[in-house]
Short mmCIF file of C-alpha atoms in Angstrom, two decimals:
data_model
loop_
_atom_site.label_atom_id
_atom_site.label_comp_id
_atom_site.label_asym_id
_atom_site.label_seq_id
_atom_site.Cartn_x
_atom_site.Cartn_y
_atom_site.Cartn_z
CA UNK B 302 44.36 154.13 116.48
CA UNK B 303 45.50 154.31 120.46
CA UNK B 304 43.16 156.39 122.11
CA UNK B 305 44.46 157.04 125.32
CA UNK B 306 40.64 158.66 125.88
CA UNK B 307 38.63 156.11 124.91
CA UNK B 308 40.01 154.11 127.03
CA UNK B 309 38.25 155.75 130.11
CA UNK B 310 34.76 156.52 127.92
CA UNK B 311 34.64 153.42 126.39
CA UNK B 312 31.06 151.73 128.19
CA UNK B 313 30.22 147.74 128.00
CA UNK B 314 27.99 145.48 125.80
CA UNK B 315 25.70 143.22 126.96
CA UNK B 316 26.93 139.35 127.61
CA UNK B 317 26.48 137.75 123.86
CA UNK B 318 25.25 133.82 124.27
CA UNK B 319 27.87 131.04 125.15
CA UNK B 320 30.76 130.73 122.72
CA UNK B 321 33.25 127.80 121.89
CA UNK B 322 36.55 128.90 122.26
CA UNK B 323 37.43 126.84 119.24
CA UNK B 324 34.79 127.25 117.05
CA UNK B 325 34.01 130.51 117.51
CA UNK B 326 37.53 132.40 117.86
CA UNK B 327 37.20 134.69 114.85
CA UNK B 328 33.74 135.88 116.47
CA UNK B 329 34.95 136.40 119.57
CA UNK B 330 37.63 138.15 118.51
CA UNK B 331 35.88 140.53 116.20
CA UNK B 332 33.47 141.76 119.53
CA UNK B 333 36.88 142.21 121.82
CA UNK B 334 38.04 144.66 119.04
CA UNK B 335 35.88 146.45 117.48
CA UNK B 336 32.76 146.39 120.48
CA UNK B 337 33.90 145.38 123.84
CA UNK B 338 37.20 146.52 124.25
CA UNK B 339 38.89 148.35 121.31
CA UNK B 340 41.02 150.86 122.90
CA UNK B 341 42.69 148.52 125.03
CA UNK B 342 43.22 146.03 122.81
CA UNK B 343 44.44 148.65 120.09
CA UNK B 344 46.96 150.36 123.66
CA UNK B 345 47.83 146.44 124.96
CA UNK B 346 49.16 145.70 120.83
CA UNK B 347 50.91 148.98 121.07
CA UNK B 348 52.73 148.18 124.56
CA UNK B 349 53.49 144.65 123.24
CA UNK B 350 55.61 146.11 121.09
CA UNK B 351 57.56 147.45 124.11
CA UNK B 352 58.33 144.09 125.48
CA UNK B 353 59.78 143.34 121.95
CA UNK B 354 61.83 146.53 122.50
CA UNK B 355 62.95 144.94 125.68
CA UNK B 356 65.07 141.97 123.98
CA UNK B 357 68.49 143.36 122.76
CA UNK B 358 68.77 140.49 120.54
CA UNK B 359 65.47 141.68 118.62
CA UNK B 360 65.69 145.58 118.93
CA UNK B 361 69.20 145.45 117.40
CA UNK B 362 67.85 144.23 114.29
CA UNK B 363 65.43 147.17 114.74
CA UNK B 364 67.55 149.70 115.39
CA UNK B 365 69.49 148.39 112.58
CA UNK B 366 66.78 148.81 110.62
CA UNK B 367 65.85 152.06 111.60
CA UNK B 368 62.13 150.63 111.44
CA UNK B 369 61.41 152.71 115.13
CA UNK B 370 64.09 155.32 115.15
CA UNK B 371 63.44 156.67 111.59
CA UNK B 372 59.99 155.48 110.37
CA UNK B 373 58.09 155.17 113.45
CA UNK B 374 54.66 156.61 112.81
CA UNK B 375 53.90 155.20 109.82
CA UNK B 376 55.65 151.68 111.42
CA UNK B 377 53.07 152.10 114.27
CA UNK B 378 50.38 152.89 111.67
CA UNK B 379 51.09 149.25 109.89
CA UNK B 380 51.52 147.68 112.91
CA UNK B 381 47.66 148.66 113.87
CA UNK B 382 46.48 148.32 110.49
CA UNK B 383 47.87 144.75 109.99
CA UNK B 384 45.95 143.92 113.50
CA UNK B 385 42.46 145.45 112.51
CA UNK B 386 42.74 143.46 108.99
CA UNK B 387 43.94 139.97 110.15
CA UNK B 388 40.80 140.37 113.06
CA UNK B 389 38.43 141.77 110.92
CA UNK B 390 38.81 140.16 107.26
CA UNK B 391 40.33 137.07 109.46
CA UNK B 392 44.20 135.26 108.74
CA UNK B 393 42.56 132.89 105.97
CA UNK B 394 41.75 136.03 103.98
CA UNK B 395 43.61 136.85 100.11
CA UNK B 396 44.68 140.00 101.45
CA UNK B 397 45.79 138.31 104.96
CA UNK B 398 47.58 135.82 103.36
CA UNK B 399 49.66 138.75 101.43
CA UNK B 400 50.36 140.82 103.96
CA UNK B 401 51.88 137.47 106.62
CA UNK B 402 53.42 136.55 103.51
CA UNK B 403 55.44 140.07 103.35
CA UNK B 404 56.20 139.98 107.28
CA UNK B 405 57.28 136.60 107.01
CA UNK B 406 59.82 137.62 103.89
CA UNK B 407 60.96 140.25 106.34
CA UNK B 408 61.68 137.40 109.12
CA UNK B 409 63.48 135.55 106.58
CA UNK B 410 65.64 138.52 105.69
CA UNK B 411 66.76 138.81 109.38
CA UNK B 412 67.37 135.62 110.10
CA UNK B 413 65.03 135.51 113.50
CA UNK B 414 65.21 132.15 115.38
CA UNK B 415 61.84 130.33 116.07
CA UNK B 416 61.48 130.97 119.70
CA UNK B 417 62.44 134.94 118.55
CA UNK B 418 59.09 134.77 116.40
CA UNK B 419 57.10 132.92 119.17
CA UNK B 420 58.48 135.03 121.89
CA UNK B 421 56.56 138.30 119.39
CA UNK B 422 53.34 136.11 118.88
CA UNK B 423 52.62 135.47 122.07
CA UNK B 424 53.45 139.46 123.37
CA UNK B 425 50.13 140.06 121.31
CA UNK B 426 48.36 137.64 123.25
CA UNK B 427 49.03 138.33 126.89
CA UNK B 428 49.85 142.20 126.59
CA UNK B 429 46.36 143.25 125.50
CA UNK B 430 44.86 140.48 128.09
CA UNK B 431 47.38 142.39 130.65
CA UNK B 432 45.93 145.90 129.66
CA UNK B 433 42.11 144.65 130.12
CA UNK B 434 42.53 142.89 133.25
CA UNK B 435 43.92 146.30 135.03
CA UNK B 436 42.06 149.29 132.89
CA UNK B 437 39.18 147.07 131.34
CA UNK B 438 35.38 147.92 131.77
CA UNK B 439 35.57 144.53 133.21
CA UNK B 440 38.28 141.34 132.76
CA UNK B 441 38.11 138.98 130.18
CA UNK B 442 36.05 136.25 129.95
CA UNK B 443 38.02 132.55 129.88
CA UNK B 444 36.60 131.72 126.36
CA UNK B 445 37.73 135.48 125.36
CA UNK B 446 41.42 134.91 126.56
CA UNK B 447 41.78 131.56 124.96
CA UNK B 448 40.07 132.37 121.37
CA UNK B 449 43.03 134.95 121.32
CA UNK B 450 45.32 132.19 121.47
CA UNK B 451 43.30 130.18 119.23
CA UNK B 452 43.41 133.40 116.95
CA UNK B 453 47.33 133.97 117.24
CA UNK B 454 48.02 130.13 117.04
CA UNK B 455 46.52 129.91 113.84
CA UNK B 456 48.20 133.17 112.86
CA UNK B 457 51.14 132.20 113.57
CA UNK B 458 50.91 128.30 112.06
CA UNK B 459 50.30 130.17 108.58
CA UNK B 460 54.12 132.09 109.00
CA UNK B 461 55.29 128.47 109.96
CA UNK B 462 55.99 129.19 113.50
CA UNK B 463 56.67 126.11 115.17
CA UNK B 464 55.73 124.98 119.30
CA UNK B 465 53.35 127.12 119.78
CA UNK B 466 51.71 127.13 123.22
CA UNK B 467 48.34 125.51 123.05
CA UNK B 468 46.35 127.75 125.21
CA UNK B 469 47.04 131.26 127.51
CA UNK B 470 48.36 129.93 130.56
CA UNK B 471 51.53 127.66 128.17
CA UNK B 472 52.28 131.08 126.44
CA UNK B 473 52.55 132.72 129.98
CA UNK B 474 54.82 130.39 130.36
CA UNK B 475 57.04 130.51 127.48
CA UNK B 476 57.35 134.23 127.84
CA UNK B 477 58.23 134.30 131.24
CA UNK B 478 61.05 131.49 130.64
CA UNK B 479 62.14 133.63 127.16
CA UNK B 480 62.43 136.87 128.67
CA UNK B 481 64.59 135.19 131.94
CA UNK B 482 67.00 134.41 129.30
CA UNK B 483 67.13 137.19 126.93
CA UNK B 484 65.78 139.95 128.63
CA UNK B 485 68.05 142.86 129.85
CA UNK B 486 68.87 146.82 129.00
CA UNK B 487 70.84 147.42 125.65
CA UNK B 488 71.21 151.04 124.25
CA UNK B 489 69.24 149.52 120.90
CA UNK B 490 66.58 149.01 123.54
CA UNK B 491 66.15 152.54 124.51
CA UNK B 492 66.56 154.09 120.87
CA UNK B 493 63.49 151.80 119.38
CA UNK B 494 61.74 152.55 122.60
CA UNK B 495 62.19 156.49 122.49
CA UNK B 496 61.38 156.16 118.46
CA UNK B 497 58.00 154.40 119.25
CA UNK B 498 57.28 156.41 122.11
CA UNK B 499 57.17 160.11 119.84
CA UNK B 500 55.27 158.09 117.34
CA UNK B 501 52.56 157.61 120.17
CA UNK B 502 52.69 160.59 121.29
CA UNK B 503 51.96 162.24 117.81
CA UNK B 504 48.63 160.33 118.14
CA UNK B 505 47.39 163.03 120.88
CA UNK B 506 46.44 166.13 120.87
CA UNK B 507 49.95 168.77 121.30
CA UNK B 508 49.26 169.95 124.77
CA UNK B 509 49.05 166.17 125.40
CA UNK B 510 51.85 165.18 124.27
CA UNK B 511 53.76 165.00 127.00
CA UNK B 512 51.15 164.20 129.36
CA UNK B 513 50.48 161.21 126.72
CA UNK B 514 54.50 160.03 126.66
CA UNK B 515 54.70 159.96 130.79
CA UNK B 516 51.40 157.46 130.79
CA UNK B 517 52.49 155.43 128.02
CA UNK B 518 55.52 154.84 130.03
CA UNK B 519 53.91 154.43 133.35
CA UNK B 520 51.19 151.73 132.02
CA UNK B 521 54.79 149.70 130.98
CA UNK B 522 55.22 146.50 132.95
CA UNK B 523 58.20 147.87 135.33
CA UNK B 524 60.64 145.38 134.18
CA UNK B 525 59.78 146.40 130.60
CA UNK B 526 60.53 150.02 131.35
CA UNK B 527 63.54 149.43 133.37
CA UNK B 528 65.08 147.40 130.18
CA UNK B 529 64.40 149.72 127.77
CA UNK B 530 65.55 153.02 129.60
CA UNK B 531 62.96 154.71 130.36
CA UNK B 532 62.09 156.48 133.36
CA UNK B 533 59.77 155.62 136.03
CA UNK B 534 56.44 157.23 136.10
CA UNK B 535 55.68 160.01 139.07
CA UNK B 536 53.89 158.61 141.65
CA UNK B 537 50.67 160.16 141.74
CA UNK B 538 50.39 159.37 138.05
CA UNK B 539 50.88 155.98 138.24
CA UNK B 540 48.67 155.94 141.42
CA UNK B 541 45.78 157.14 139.31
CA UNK B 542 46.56 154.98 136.82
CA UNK B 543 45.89 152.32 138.31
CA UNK B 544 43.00 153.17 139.97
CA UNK B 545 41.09 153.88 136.53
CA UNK B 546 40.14 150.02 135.82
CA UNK B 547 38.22 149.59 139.60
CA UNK B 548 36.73 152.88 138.51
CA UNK B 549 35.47 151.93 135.20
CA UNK B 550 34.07 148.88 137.00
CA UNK B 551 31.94 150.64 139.51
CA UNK B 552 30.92 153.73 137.20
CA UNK B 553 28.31 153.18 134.80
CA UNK B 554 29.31 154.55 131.54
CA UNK B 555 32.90 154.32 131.81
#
């Protein structure tokens, strides 16, 4: 689950021999999340789901819902769970192939357009790669970024998502161009935001609670934030923040 602490103990593996992209996606994959970088990947899935949050058109249907206003911890609970399985049992897998079958019933139900299920797909791609390349023991690897698309791609071929991006920089690119057009501050925005938020915050300790809330908030991409509400982060905070990747780079054992 997030681990806001981890994320600053976590230490490096040693380099693993050359990989193909391609071939070797599933592998790759599996040593990201579970050895290399599994708080951030777990936090950069969880602040994806912000950028969602960030498209009135999408967090209508949520708030509609009441998936992140009224069930929100055990929604954040699936959400992780249904990441760990896909990576570690891998999309091809009996129980895989249930549970995409069940989201994409779920998609059907709400009518979502194509570039509305893309726009989701690739948040899951370039949010975790975001979250490593700032507060990572070190950035990732080419062949690491692109067998995460290779991973999502094929994820997302088996709900029938159509056009997707063939490799990291194209779904950069389709993002950027998606939320230009559809991106701006909604009051749905702010109540799935807010419900997703406590739900992250139950994850810590009480006394951090709070503490927890203000950094998830100031680790948000700014326009993210600013669309969904929420307020900036104090300035020594988010001056720390983003000081703790260079530090993890230069400390052994962080």
């Amino acid at each position: 689950m997030l681990d806001l602490l981890d994320l600053l103990t976590h230490a490096s593996h040693p380099r693993e021999r050359s990989l193909d992209a391609e071939r070797d996606h599933l592998a790759i994959m599996r040593q990201a999340f579970f050895h290399h970088f599994p708080a951030e990947i777990r936090l950069g899935a969880a602040l994806a789901l912000f950028r969602v949050f960030a498209i009135p058109r999408l967090s209508a249907i949520l708030a509609r819902t009441g998936a992140w206003t009224r069930t929100s911890s055990s929604r954040l609970d699936r959400t992780v769970d249904l990441l760990s399985g896909l990576i570690e049992h891998g999309y091809d897998d009996p129980h895989s192939a249930l549970v995409l079958a069940r989201l994409n019933a779920v998609h059907g139900r709400h009518g979502l357009a194509n570039d509305d299920m893309l726009y989701v797909l690739t948040t899951f791609v370039i949010e975790p790669a975001r979250v490593i390349d700032h507060y990572g023991r070190r950035p990732l690897r080419p062949v690491e970024r692109e067998a995460a698309c290779v991973f999502w791609r094929e994820v997302g071929r088996l709900m029938g998502i159509r056009d997707i991006p063939p490799n990291f920089a194209a779904m950069v690119r389709f993002a950027h161009h998606y939320e230009a057009t559809h991106r701006h501050a909604a009051d749905s925005n702010r109540a799935v935001a807010e419900g997703a938020l406590k739900a992250m915050a139950l994850l810590l300790p009480l006394p951090l609670g709070d503490i927890g809330r203000t950094a998830l908030c100031a680790l948000l991409d700014p326009p993210v934030r600013r669309a969904c509400g929420l307020p900036d982060a104090p300035r020594p905070l988010a001056w720390a923040l983003a000081r703790v990747g260079a530090a993890r780079r230069y400390l052994p054992g962080w």
